[in-house]
PDB file of C-alpha atoms in Angstrom:
ATOM      1  CA  MET J   5      17.982  32.014 -36.717  1.00 49.00           C
ATOM      2  CA  ILE J   6      14.736  30.009 -35.205  1.00 47.00           C
ATOM      3  CA  HIS J   7      16.941  26.551 -36.035  1.00 42.00           C
ATOM      4  CA  SER J   8      19.734  28.174 -33.722  1.00 43.00           C
ATOM      5  CA  ILE J   9      16.322  29.518 -30.890  1.00 44.00           C
ATOM      6  CA  LEU J  10      14.949  25.956 -31.282  1.00 41.00           C
ATOM      7  CA  PHE J  11      18.412  24.296 -30.609  1.00 42.00           C
ATOM      8  CA  VAL J  12      19.593  26.109 -27.852  1.00 41.00           C
ATOM      9  CA  VAL J  13      15.621  25.999 -25.842  1.00 42.00           C
ATOM     10  CA  LEU J  14      16.219  22.198 -26.943  1.00 43.00           C
ATOM     11  CA  ALA J  15      19.702  21.902 -25.175  1.00 44.00           C
ATOM     12  CA  VAL J  16      18.722  23.910 -22.021  1.00 43.00           C
ATOM     13  CA  ALA J  17      15.645  21.817 -21.418  1.00 44.00           C
ATOM     14  CA  LEU J  18      17.348  18.159 -21.896  1.00 43.00           C
ATOM     15  CA  THR J  19      20.172  19.780 -19.550  1.00 41.00           C
ATOM     16  CA  LEU J  20      18.134  21.749 -16.365  1.00 44.00           C
ATOM     17  CA  GLY J  21      15.944  17.654 -16.648  1.00 45.00           C
ATOM     18  CA  ALA J  22      19.158  16.047 -16.921  1.00 46.00           C
ATOM     19  CA  PRO J  23      19.610  14.343 -13.068  1.00 51.00           C
ATOM     20  CA  ALA J  24      23.384  15.340 -11.880  1.00 52.00           C
ATOM     21  CA  ALA J  25      26.284  13.908 -12.325  1.00 51.00           C
ATOM     22  CA  GLY J  26      27.499  11.310  -9.782  1.00 52.00           C
ATOM     23  CA  GLY J  27      23.874  11.910  -8.455  1.00 55.00           C
ATOM     24  CA  ALA J  28      22.999   8.468  -6.301  1.00 57.00           C
ATOM     25  CA  ALA J  29      21.449   6.871  -9.252  1.00 64.00           C
ATOM     26  CA  GLY J  30      19.974   3.605  -8.216  1.00 72.00           C
ATOM     27  CA  ARG J  31      19.587   4.509  -4.402  1.00 79.00           C
ATOM     28  CA  ASP J  32      17.447   7.412  -4.752  1.00 80.00           C
ATOM     29  CA  LEU J  33      13.365   7.924  -5.454  1.00 74.00           C
ATOM     30  CA  VAL J  34      12.459  11.180  -6.798  1.00 78.00           C
ATOM     31  CA  ILE J  35       9.425  12.043  -7.403  1.00 73.00           C
ATOM     32  CA  GLY J  36       7.754  15.764  -8.074  1.00 81.00           C
ATOM     33  CA  LEU J  37       4.571  16.287  -6.419  1.00 83.00           C
ATOM     34  CA  GLY J  38       2.384  19.074  -6.842  1.00 86.00           C
ATOM     35  CA  GLY J  39       2.390  18.949  -2.915  1.00 90.00           C
ATOM     36  CA  ASP J  40       3.129  17.660   0.285  1.00 90.00           C
ATOM     37  CA  ALA J  41       2.002  14.172   1.630  1.00 89.00           C
ATOM     38  CA  THR J  42      -0.343  14.780   4.363  1.00 89.00           C
ATOM     39  CA  SER J  43       1.030  11.155   5.822  1.00 89.00           C
ATOM     40  CA  LEU J  44       3.301   8.217   5.083  1.00 88.00           C
ATOM     41  CA  ASN J  45       0.181   6.212   7.072  1.00 88.00           C
ATOM     42  CA  PRO J  46      -1.670   3.901   4.084  1.00 88.00           C
ATOM     43  CA  VAL J  47      -4.044   3.410   6.971  1.00 88.00           C
ATOM     44  CA  VAL J  48      -5.061   7.126   7.785  1.00 88.00           C
ATOM     45  CA  ALA J  49      -3.720   9.110   4.561  1.00 89.00           C
ATOM     46  CA  THR J  50      -6.891  10.354   2.544  1.00 87.00           C
ATOM     47  CA  ASP J  51      -5.052  13.271  -0.222  1.00 88.00           C
ATOM     48  CA  GLY J  52      -3.755  12.118  -3.690  1.00 89.00           C
ATOM     49  CA  VAL J  53      -0.209  12.893  -2.991  1.00 90.00           C
ATOM     50  CA  SER J  54      -0.097  10.351   0.285  1.00 88.00           C
ATOM     51  CA  TYR J  55      -1.045   7.947  -2.201  1.00 86.00           C
ATOM     52  CA  THR J  56       1.526   8.405  -4.105  1.00 86.00           C
ATOM     53  CA  VAL J  57       4.572   8.651  -1.779  1.00 86.00           C
ATOM     54  CA  GLU J  58       3.378   5.547  -0.804  1.00 85.00           C
ATOM     55  CA  TRP J  59       2.697   3.943  -3.061  1.00 82.00           C
ATOM     56  CA  PRO J  60       5.946   2.859  -4.059  1.00 82.00           C
ATOM     57  CA  LEU J  61       6.398   2.247  -0.297  1.00 84.00           C
ATOM     58  CA  PHE J  62       4.356  -0.243   0.434  1.00 86.00           C
ATOM     59  CA  ASP J  63       3.324  -4.040  -0.725  1.00 89.00           C
ATOM     60  CA  SER J  64      -0.221  -5.540  -0.395  1.00 90.00           C
ATOM     61  CA  LEU J  65      -1.120  -9.101  -0.693  1.00 93.00           C
ATOM     62  CA  LEU J  66      -2.065  -8.914  -4.033  1.00 93.00           C
ATOM     63  CA  GLU J  67      -2.135  -6.421  -6.862  1.00 91.00           C
ATOM     64  CA  LEU J  68      -3.654  -5.903 -10.255  1.00 90.00           C
ATOM     65  CA  ASP J  69      -1.311  -6.153 -13.791  1.00 92.00           C
ATOM     66  CA  GLN J  70      -2.042  -4.466 -16.668  1.00 93.00           C
ATOM     67  CA  ASN J  71      -5.279  -6.522 -17.137  1.00 94.00           C
ATOM     68  CA  LEU J  72      -6.671  -6.115 -14.000  1.00 94.00           C
ATOM     69  CA  THR J  73      -6.367  -9.672 -12.739  1.00 94.00           C
ATOM     70  CA  VAL J  74      -5.612  -9.883  -9.349  1.00 93.00           C
ATOM     71  CA  ARG J  75      -2.382 -11.215  -8.425  1.00 94.00           C
ATOM     72  CA  PRO J  76      -0.253 -12.506  -5.317  1.00 95.00           C
ATOM     73  CA  LEU J  77       2.667 -10.263  -4.621  1.00 94.00           C
ATOM     74  CA  LEU J  78       2.302 -10.461  -0.275  1.00 95.00           C
ATOM     75  CA  ALA J  79       0.558 -13.941  -0.673  1.00 96.00           C
ATOM     76  CA  GLU J  80       1.775 -15.735  -2.857  1.00 95.00           C
ATOM     77  CA  SER J  81      -0.769 -18.310  -2.612  1.00 96.00           C
ATOM     78  CA  TRP J  82      -4.871 -17.882  -1.400  1.00 95.00           C
ATOM     79  CA  ASP J  83      -7.836 -19.994  -1.114  1.00 95.00           C
ATOM     80  CA  VAL J  84     -11.984 -19.377  -0.973  1.00 94.00           C
ATOM     81  CA  SER J  85     -14.274 -21.406   1.113  1.00 94.00           C
ATOM     82  CA  ARG J  86     -17.361 -22.917  -0.993  1.00 96.00           C
ATOM     83  CA  ASP J  87     -19.540 -20.702   0.235  1.00 91.00           C
ATOM     84  CA  GLY J  88     -16.670 -17.601  -0.949  1.00 88.00           C
ATOM     85  CA  LEU J  89     -16.935 -16.376   3.075  1.00 83.00           C
ATOM     86  CA  THR J  90     -13.440 -17.282   4.373  1.00 86.00           C
ATOM     87  CA  TYR J  91      -9.765 -16.513   2.267  1.00 90.00           C
ATOM     88  CA  THR J  92      -6.957 -17.982   3.420  1.00 93.00           C
ATOM     89  CA  PHE J  93      -4.272 -16.407   2.608  1.00 95.00           C
ATOM     90  CA  LYS J  94      -0.232 -18.256   2.349  1.00 97.00           C
ATOM     91  CA  LEU J  95       2.468 -15.670   3.393  1.00 96.00           C
ATOM     92  CA  ARG J  96       5.345 -14.938   0.982  1.00 95.00           C
ATOM     93  CA  LYS J  97       8.532 -16.237   2.579  1.00 95.00           C
ATOM     94  CA  GLY J  98      11.863 -14.227   3.089  1.00 95.00           C
ATOM     95  CA  VAL J  99       9.789 -10.921   3.205  1.00 95.00           C
ATOM     96  CA  THR J 100      11.333  -8.388   6.319  1.00 94.00           C
ATOM     97  CA  TRP J 101      10.366  -5.296   7.185  1.00 91.00           C
ATOM     98  CA  HIS J 102      13.052  -2.638   6.888  1.00 88.00           C
ATOM     99  CA  ASP J 103      14.104  -3.299  10.621  1.00 93.00           C
ATOM    100  CA  GLY J 104      14.932  -7.294   9.586  1.00 94.00           C
ATOM    101  CA  LYS J 105      12.182  -8.440  11.257  1.00 95.00           C
ATOM    102  CA  PRO J 106       9.617 -11.105   9.194  1.00 96.00           C
ATOM    103  CA  PHE J 107       6.301 -10.026   7.876  1.00 94.00           C
ATOM    104  CA  THR J 108       4.046 -11.869   9.635  1.00 94.00           C
ATOM    105  CA  ALA J 109       0.170 -12.772   9.685  1.00 92.00           C
ATOM    106  CA  ARG J 110       0.272 -11.049  12.744  1.00 90.00           C
ATOM    107  CA  ASP J 111       0.936  -7.355  10.910  1.00 91.00           C
ATOM    108  CA  VAL J 112      -1.589  -8.137   8.318  1.00 90.00           C
ATOM    109  CA  ALA J 113      -3.770  -9.049  11.513  1.00 86.00           C
ATOM    110  CA  PHE J 114      -3.062  -4.793  12.470  1.00 86.00           C
ATOM    111  CA  THR J 115      -3.421  -3.953   9.166  1.00 87.00           C
ATOM    112  CA  PHE J 116      -7.286  -4.772   9.006  1.00 83.00           C
ATOM    113  CA  TYR J 117      -7.908  -4.517  13.375  1.00 83.00           C
ATOM    114  CA  SER J 118      -6.281  -0.965  12.497  1.00 85.00           C
ATOM    115  CA  VAL J 119      -8.891   0.219   8.849  1.00 85.00           C
ATOM    116  CA  LEU J 120     -11.632  -1.425  10.980  1.00 83.00           C
ATOM    117  CA  ASP J 121     -11.187   0.076  14.913  1.00 81.00           C
ATOM    118  CA  PRO J 122     -13.857   2.587  14.804  1.00 80.00           C
ATOM    119  CA  ARG J 123     -11.555   5.093  17.234  1.00 83.00           C
ATOM    120  CA  VAL J 124      -9.385   4.845  13.686  1.00 86.00           C
ATOM    121  CA  THR J 125      -9.930   7.682  11.399  1.00 88.00           C
ATOM    122  CA  THR J 126      -9.310   5.844   8.525  1.00 88.00           C
ATOM    123  CA  PRO J 127     -11.305   6.807   4.517  1.00 87.00           C
ATOM    124  CA  HIS J 128     -10.697   3.254   4.008  1.00 84.00           C
ATOM    125  CA  ARG J 129     -13.450   1.774   6.043  1.00 83.00           C
ATOM    126  CA  ALA J 130     -16.276   1.622   3.685  1.00 82.00           C
ATOM    127  CA  TYR J 131     -14.152  -0.864   1.881  1.00 81.00           C
ATOM    128  CA  PHE J 132     -13.956  -3.572   4.809  1.00 77.00           C
ATOM    129  CA  ASP J 133     -17.972  -3.201   5.272  1.00 70.00           C
ATOM    130  CA  ALA J 134     -18.381  -6.073   3.623  1.00 72.00           C
ATOM    131  CA  LEU J 135     -16.253  -8.079   6.466  1.00 73.00           C
ATOM    132  CA  ALA J 136     -18.348 -10.615   8.131  1.00 62.00           C
ATOM    133  CA  GLY J 137     -17.068 -11.985  11.612  1.00 64.00           C
ATOM    134  CA  PHE J 138     -15.120  -9.243  13.169  1.00 64.00           C
ATOM    135  CA  PRO J 139     -18.078  -7.669  15.434  1.00 64.00           C
ATOM    136  CA  GLU J 140     -16.008  -7.392  18.020  1.00 60.00           C
ATOM    137  CA  LEU J 141     -13.392  -5.290  16.543  1.00 60.00           C
ATOM    138  CA  THR J 142     -15.724  -2.748  15.260  1.00 59.00           C
ATOM    139  CA  ALA J 143     -17.536  -2.449  18.352  1.00 58.00           C
ATOM    140  CA  LYS J 144     -18.115   1.074  19.474  1.00 57.00           C
ATOM    141  CA  GLU J 145     -16.986   0.129  22.631  1.00 61.00           C
ATOM    142  CA  ASN J 146     -14.112  -1.317  24.037  1.00 57.00           C
ATOM    143  CA  PRO J 147     -12.813  -3.567  20.661  1.00 55.00           C
ATOM    144  CA  LYS J 148     -10.751  -5.227  21.667  1.00 57.00           C
ATOM    145  CA  GLU J 149      -7.040  -5.243  20.464  1.00 61.00           C
ATOM    146  CA  PRO J 150      -4.855  -7.033  17.714  1.00 53.00           C
ATOM    147  CA  HIS J 151      -3.639 -10.858  19.218  1.00 52.00           C
TER     148      HIS J 151
END
């Protein structure tokens, strides 16, 4: 009797957890979340659910692998100056946005400007505090726009 009950419970659990037949396999990403994302903009999002949703949507210049080794992602390579203060990234070619426009250095600069702009409320500004050479961006009065 117990084996029959366990079998039925297992069969129901597998049926409820299985994807629907004829679903959009390979086209849709379905993630179960404990709440709603508050933003899909990684510059301003502050909650873990937003981070979970953003993670598969946005790439970064670099990533960490399973061994916490820095690897290229949107940057195919980078050089560091002798004094360790200047990083030069070579961007991967052929990367495009959803609308087909190419990914450029201006896009990277826009992200940095957004995080450093004192008019933007972001939890990530502290990560960029060590950057040098951006006084025009971090000026409280009249910060410059990216160019």
